[in-house]
XYZ file of C-alpha atoms in Angstrom:
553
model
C 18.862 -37.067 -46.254
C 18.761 -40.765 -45.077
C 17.208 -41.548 -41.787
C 19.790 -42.665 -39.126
C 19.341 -46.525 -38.440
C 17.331 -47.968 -35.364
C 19.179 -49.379 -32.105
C 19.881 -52.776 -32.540
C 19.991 -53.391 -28.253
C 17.468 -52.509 -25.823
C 18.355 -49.306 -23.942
C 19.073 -49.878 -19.999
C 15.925 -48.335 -17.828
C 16.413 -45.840 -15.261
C 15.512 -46.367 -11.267
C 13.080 -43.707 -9.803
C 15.835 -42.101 -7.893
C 17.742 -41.660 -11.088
C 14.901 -40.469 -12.693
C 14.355 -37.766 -10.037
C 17.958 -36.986 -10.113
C 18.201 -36.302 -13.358
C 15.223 -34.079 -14.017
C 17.035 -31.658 -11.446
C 17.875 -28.523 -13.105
C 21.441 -28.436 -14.734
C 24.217 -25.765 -15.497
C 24.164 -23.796 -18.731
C 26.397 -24.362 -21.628
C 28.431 -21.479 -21.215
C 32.142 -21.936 -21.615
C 34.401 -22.066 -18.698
C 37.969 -21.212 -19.532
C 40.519 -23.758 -18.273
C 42.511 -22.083 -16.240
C 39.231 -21.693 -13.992
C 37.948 -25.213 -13.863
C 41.191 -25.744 -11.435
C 39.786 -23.746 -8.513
C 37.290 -25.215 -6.451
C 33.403 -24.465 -6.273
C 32.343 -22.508 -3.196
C 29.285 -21.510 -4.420
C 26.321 -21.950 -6.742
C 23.421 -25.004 -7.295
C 24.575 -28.156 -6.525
C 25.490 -30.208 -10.450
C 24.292 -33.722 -11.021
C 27.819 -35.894 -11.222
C 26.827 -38.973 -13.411
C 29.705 -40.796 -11.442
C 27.876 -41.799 -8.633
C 24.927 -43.006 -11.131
C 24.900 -47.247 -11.833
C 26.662 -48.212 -15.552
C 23.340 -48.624 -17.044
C 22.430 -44.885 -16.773
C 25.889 -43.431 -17.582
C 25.563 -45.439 -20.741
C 22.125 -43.424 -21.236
C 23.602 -39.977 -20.621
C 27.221 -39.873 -21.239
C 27.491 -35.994 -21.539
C 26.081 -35.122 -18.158
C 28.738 -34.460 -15.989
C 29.514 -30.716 -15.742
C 33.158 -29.081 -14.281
C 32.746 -28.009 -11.435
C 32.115 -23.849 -11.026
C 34.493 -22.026 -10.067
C 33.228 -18.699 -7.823
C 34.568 -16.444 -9.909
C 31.462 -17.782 -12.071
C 28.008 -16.750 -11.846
C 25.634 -19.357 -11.249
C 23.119 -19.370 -14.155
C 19.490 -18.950 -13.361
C 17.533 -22.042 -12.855
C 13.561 -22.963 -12.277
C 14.347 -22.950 -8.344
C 16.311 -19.487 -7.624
C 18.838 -19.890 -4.869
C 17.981 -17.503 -1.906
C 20.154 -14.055 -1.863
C 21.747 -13.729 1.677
C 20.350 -10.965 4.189
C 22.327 -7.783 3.872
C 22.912 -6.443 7.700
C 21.609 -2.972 7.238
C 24.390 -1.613 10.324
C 27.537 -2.421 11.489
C 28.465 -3.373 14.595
C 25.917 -5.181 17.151
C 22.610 -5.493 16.904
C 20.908 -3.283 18.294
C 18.341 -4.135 21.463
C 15.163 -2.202 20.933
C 12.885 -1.842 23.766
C 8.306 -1.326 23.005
C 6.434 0.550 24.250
C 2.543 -1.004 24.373
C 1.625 1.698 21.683
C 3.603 0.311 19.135
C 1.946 -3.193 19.699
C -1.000 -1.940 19.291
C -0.830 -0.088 16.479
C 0.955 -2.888 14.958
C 0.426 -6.238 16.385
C 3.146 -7.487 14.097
C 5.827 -5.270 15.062
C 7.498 -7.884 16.789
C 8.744 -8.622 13.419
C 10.443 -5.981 12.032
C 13.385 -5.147 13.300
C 15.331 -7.240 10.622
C 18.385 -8.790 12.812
C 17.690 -6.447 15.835
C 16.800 -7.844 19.121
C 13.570 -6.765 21.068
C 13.014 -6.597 24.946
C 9.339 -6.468 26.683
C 8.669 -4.330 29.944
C 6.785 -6.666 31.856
C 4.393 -3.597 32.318
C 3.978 -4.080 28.830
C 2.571 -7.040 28.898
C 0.159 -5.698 32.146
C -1.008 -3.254 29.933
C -1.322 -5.181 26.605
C -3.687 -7.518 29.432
C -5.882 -4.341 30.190
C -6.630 -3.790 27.139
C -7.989 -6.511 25.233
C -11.102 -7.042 25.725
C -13.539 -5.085 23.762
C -14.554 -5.072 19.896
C -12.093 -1.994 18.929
C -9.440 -2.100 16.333
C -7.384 -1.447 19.308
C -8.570 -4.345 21.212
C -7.974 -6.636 18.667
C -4.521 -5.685 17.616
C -3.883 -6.847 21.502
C -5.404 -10.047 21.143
C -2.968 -10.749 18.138
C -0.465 -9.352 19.507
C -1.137 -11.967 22.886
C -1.436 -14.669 20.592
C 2.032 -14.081 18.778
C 3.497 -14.135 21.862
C 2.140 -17.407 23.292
C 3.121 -18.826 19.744
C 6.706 -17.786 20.605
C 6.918 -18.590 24.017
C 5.778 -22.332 23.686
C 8.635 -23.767 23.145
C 9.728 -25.810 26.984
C 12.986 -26.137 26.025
C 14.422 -22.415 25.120
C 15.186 -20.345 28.437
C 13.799 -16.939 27.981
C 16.867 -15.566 29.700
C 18.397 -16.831 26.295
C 16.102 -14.852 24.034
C 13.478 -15.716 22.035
C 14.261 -16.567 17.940
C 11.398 -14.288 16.363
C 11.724 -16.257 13.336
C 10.562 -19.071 14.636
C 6.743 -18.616 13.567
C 8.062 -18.590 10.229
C 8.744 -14.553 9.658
C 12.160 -15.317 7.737
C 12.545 -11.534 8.183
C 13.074 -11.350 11.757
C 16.905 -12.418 12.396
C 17.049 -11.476 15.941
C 15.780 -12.572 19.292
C 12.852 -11.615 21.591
C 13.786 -11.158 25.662
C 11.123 -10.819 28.226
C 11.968 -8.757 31.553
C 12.351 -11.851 34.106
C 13.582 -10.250 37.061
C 12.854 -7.250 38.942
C 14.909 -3.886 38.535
C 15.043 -0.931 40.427
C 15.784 2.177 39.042
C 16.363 5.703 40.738
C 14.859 7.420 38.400
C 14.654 11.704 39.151
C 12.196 12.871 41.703
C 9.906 14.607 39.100
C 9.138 11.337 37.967
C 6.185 9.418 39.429
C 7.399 6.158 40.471
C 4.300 3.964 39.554
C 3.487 5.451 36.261
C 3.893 2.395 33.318
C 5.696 5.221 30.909
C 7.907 6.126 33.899
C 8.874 2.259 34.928
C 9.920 1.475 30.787
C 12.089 4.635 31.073
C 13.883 3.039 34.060
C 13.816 -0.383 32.389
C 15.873 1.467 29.238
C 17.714 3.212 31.781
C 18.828 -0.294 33.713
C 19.436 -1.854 30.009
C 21.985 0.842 28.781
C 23.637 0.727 31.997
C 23.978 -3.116 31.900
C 24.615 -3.606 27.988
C 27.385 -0.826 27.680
C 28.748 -1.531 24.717
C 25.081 -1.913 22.634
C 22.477 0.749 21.494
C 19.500 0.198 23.578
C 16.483 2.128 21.926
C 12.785 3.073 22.967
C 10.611 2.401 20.444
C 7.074 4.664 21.092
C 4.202 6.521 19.267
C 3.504 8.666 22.270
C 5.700 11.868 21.986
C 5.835 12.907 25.172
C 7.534 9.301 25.762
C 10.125 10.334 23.073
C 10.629 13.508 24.542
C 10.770 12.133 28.225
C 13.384 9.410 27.159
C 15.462 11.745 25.594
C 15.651 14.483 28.653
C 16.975 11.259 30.785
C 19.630 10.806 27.837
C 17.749 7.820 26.945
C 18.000 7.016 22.725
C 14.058 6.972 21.544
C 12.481 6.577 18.204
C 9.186 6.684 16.839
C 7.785 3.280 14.830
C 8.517 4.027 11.239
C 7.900 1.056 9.529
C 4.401 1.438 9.149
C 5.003 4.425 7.211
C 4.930 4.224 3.247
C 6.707 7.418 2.590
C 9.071 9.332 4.669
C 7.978 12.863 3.107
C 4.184 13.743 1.725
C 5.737 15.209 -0.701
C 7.177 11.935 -2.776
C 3.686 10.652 -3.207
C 2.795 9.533 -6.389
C 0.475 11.945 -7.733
C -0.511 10.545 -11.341
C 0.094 13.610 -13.707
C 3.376 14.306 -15.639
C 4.377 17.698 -17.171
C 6.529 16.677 -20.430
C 9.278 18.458 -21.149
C 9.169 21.786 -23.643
C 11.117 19.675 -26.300
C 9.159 16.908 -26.207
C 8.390 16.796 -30.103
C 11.693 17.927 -31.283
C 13.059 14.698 -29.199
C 10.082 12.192 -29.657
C 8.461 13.308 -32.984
C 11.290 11.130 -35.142
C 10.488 8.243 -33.768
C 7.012 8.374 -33.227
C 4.225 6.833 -34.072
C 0.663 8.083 -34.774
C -2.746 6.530 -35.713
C -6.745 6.938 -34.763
C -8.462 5.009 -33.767
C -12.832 5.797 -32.134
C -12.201 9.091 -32.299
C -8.995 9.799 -29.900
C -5.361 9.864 -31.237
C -2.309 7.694 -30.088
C 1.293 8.100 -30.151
C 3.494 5.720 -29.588
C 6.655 6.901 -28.090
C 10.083 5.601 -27.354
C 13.214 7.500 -25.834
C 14.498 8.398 -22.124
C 11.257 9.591 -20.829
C 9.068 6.239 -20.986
C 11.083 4.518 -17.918
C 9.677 7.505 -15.923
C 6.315 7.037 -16.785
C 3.806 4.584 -15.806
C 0.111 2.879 -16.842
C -2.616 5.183 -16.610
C -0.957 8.398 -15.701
C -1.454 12.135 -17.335
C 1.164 13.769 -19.491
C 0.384 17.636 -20.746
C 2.284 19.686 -22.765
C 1.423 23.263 -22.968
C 3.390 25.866 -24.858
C 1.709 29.385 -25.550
C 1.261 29.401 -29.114
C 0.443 25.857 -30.150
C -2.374 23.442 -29.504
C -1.938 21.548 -25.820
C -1.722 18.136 -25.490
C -3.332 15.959 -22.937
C -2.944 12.280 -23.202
C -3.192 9.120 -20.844
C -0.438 6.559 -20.696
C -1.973 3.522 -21.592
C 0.705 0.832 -22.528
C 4.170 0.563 -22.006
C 6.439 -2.448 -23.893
C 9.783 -2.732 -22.895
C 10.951 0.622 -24.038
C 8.039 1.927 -25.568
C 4.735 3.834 -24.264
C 1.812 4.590 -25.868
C -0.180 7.413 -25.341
C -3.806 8.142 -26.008
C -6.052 11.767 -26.004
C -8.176 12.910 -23.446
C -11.667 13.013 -23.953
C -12.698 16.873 -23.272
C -15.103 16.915 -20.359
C -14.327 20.808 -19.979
C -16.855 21.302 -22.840
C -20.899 21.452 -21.602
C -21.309 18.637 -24.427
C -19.205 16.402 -22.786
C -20.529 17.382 -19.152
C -21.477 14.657 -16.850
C -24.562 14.873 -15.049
C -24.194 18.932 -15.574
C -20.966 19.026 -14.551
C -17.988 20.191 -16.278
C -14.305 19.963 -15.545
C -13.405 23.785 -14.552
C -9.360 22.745 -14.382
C -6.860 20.472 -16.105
C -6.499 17.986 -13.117
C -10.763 17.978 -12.710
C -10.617 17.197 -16.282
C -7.664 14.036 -15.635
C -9.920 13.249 -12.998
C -13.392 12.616 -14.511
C -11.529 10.490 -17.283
C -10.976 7.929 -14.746
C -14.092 8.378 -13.333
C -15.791 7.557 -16.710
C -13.684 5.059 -17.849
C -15.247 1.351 -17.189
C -11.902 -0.575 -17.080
C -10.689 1.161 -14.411
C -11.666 -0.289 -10.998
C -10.152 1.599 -8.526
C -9.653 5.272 -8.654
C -8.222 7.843 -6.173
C -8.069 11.410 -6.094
C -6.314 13.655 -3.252
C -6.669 17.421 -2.758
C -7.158 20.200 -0.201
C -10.488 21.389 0.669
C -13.003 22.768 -2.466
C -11.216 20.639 -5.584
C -14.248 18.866 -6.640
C -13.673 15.871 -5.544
C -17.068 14.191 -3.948
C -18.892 16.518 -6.525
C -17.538 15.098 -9.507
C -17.397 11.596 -8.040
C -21.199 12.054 -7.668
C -21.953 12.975 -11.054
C -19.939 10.168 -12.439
C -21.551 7.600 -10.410
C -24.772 9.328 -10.761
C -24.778 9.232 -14.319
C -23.336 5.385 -14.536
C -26.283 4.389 -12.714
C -28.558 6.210 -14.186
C -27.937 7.135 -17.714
C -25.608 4.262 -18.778
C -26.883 1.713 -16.436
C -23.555 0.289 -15.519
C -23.654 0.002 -12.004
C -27.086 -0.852 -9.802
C -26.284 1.367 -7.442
C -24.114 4.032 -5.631
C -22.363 2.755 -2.014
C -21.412 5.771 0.548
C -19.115 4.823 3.549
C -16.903 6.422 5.337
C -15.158 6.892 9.213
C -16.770 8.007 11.880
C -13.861 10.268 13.298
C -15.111 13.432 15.348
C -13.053 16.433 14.087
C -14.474 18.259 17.886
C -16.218 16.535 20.748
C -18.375 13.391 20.288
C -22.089 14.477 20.773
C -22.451 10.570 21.594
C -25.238 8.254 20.161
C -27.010 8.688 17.652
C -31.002 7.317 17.324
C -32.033 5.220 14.299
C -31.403 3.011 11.903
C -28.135 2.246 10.275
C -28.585 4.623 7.230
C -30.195 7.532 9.975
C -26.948 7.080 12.172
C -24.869 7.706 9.131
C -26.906 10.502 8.575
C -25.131 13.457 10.393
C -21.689 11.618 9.099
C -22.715 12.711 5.167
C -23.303 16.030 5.273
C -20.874 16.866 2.351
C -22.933 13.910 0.465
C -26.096 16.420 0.844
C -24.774 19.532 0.090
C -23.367 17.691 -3.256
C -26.711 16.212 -4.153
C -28.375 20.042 -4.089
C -25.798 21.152 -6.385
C -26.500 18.304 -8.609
C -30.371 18.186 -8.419
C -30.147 22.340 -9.085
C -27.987 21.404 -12.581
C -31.657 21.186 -14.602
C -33.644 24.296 -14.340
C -36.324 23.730 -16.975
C -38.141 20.700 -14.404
C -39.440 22.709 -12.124
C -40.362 22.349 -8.418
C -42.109 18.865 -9.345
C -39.423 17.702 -10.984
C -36.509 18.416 -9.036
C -38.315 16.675 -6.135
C -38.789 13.486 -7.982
C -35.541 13.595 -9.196
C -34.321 13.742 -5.694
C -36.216 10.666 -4.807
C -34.841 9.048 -7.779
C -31.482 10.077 -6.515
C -31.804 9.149 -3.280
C -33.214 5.474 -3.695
C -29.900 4.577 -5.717
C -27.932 5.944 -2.898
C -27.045 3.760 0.226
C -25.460 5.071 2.718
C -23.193 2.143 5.033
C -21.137 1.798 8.052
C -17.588 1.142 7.908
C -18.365 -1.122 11.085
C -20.570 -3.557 9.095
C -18.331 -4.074 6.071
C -16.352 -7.415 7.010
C -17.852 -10.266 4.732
C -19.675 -8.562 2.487
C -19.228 -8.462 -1.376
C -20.290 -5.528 -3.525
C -21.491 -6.682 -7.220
C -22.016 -4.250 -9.811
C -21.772 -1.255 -7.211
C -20.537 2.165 -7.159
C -18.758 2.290 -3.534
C -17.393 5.720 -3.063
C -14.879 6.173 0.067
C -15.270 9.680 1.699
C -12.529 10.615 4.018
C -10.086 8.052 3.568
C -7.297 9.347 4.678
C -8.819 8.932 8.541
C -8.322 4.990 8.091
C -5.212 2.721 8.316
C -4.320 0.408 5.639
C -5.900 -2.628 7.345
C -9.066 -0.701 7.497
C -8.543 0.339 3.559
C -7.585 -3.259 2.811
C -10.779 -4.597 4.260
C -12.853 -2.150 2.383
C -11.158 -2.636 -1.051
C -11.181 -6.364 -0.984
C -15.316 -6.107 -0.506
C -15.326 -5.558 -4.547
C -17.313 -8.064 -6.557
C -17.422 -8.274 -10.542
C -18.333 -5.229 -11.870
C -17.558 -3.458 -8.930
C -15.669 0.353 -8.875
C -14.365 1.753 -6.058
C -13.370 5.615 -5.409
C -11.219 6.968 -2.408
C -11.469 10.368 -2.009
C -9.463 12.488 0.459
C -7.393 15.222 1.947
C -3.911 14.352 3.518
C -3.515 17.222 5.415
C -6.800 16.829 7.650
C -6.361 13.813 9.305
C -8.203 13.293 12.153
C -7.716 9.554 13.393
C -5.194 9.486 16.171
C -1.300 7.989 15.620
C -2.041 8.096 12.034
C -0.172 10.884 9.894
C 0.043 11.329 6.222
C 2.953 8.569 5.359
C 0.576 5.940 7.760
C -2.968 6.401 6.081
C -4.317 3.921 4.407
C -4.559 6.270 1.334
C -1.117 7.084 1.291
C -0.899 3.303 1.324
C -3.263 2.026 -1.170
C -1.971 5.235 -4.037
C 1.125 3.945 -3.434
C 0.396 0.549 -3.751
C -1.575 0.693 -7.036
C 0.182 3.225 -8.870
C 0.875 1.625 -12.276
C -2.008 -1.359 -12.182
C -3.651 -0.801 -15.818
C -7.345 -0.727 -13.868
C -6.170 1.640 -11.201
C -5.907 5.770 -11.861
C -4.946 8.029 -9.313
C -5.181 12.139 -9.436
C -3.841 14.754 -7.085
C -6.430 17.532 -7.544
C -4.410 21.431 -7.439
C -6.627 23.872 -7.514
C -9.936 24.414 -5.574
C -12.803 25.616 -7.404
C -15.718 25.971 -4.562
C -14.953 29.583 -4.368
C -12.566 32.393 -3.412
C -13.040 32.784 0.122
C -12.122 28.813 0.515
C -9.437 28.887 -1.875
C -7.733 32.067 -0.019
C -8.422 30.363 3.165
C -6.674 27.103 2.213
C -3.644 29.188 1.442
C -3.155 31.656 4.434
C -4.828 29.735 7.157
């Protein structure tokens, strides 16, 4: 085929702005039928329209110009999105919702998220926010923000406060409604079993006056404090507590990493399935209805009385295929880790994450007596030890009383963590008892061993540092908030695993409950990540006076 033959004139040179004009993304080529192209375009990105363009550059692109889009059309996708309009979640007004200084402090951004809701401050909230932020607490803090949010919004000369307040003005998009302050004073007959000068009791009258001035507009208290709530609502006063920080309405819809398949599971999957080994553990790769339920590193089982059991670990998933791999058997006393053995299936799901070097981050849930520091232990215990993976193993955890505080303790960092880790002790006998054949002399200086790879650290002290090549195990963590479980997770360095272990239903850190903790939050957060495993452990196994107990009590 013969070569088409050069220009014979110099092509015309585009300006800058005609440059930039045209590299703007265009329409696609799909066809328009003609009957459309007569209606006019109310919507979609604005087309370039060569008209407007000098000769020179017309003469350079002479198929530019698009019809214009009618809005029956959808607009195709382009490198630069256009936004997707807010959706108002209610009809009607917006609604004015009134804070209480609890929620601020739990939440110093609060102020935000109320979509296109308005939000009205008690001046006694503000007195109270004043009293208490000084001080090095997390609540103390959260009040400092919370002042500083507000003197970023109130700036402005020229708005009147009287006017309200845009809360999206400091850039939270999110935020579509306005913030009032209380500017003048209102009194409020509120009944005579109410103390006059109590702050709870003058934000019930300040709802009280609101309602009675805004008739035709919900007017909410927003509170943490129950007896608030329950207050409010015996004046006829609308309350609410502050859901938002919540991850999950119910307990019960957490994510908890293991996946019974169905009893037909090879009669439906086995045509289509693929099979191969590979170091000693099988795969399947599977494709059908039930891979858009599962996710990365979760447990599937299959047991049918008669026929071998299957226990695999999701470990890819392509479009609509997943691929499944065997578990290694740490129930058997060959495979046991550090002389422990997985007495249950879930143990057994468990101590494959523990064991497995690409996973990072591991968490594992359960009542009281599942296993869950032992095993963690024994993992990290033999990782350090044995396989030399880690340097060294990282204990931390909060500080929360479950009875009266005894106050402070004497000693060193490590010594005032002491009392905090009993658990961690009563573990490390179990462990150092596992070998029987070393004797009194041995099982000592295997308890020294033990105990200089062990550091014990202070959730106080954490901010800054950087953990490299560490073990960091996370006792208790359902007593801290997700900022608190965000600070501690970010600390990881290369090489670096971390482990949250924990038990939802004994939470002991006030205004926290189990859709607010910071575990609830993080499980639900890294559910799916290939380096992240989570477990919900069923069945205790310390013994059957604790396992009755955690039943009937």
């Amino acid at each position: 085929m013969p070569l088409p033959k050069p220009p014979a004139t110099k092509a015309a040179l585009l300006s800058p702005t005609d440059f930039d004009a045209q590299a703007a993304p265009r329409a696609g080529k799909k066809s328009i039928k003609p009957a459309a192209l007569a209606e006019p375009a109310s919507s979609g990105p604005t087309l370039l329209d060569t008209t407007t363009l000098p000769p020179a550059a017309r003469a350079v692109e002479p198929q530019v110009r698009q019809p214009a889009r009618p809005a029956s059309v959808a607009a195709p996708a382009g490198p630069q999105p256009r936004p997707r309009a807010r959706k108002t979640r209610s009809e009607g007004p917006p609604k004015l919702f009134v804070l209480d200084t609890n929620v601020l402090m739990h939440d110093p951004m609060s102020l935000f998220r109320f979509e296109e809701h308005d939000v009205f401050l008690p001046m006694i909230t503000l007195e109270e926010l004043d009293s208490h932020k000084k001080g090095m607490s997390e609540v103390a803090r959260n009040a400092r923000q919370v002042s500083r949010e507000l003197d970023a919004l109130a700036t402005d000369a020229k708005l009147d406060p009287k006017d309200g307040i845009p809360l999206a003005k400091t850039g939270h998009k999110d935020a579509a409604g306005k913030l009032f302050f209380q500017t003048r004073l209102i009194d409020v007959r509120l009944p005579d079993g109410l103390p006059q000068g109590k702050a709870d009791n003058q934000i019930l009258g300040v709802v009280q006056s609101l309602r009675e001035q805004h008739a035709g507009r919900d007017v909410v208290l927003v509170s943490k404090d129950i007896n608030m709530r329950v207050k409010a609502r015996a004046l006829g006063l609308a309350a609410e507590d502050y859901f938002n920080d919540k991850v999950l309405e119910d307990g019960d819809l957490l994510y908890t990493g293991v996946l019974p398949l169905p009893a037909d599971f090879w009669e439906r999957h086995g045509k289509t399935m693929e099979s191969w080994q590979q170091g000693g553990q099988t795969y399947y790769r599977i494709s059908g209805p039930l891979v858009p339920a599962l996710m990365v590193n979760q447990f599937v089982y299959l047991e049918t009385p008669g026929a071998a059991a299957l226990y695999a670990r999701v470990t890819e998933i392509t479009g609509r295929t997943a691929v499944l791999r065997t578990l290694k058997d740490y129930t058997h006393t060959k495979n046991s880790v550090w002389g422990v053995t997985a007495r249950n299936r879930e143990q057994n799901f468990a101590l494959n994450l523990l064991m497995d070097p690409d996973c990072d981050f591991v968490s594992l849930t359960g009542t009281a007596g599942t296993g869950k520091t032992l095993m963690s232990l024994a993992a990290g215990l033999s990782q350090v030890l044995d396989d030399r993976r880690y340097t060294e193993i990282i204990v931390t955890r909060v500080t929360v009383p479950v009875g009266e505080d005894i106050g402070f303790l004497p000693g060193t960092e490590e010594e005032k963590m002491g009392p905090w880790m009993g658990a961690l002790d009563d573990n490390l006998e179990v462990l150092a008892r596992a070998d029987g054949t070393a004797g009194e002399w041995g099982r000592a200086a295997t308890q020294d061993l033990v105990r200089s790879k062990i550091k014990i650290k202070s959730l106080n002290f954490m901010r800054g540092r950087t953990f490299l090549n560490k073990f960091v195990l996370i006792d208790e963590a359902q007593n801290l908030t997700p900022k608190q479980m965000k600070t501690l997770i970010t600390r990881a360095g290369p090489g670096t695993k971390i482990v949250c272990l924990g038990n939802l239903a004994q939470i002991d850190t006030p205004y926290l409950t189990e859709g607010s903790s910071g575990l609830t939050y993080a499980v639900d957060r890294f559910k799916g990540w290939p380096h992240s495993g989570h477990v919900m452990l069923a069945r205790g196994e310390r013994s059957r006076l604790a396992d009755f107990a955690s039943e009937v009590l």
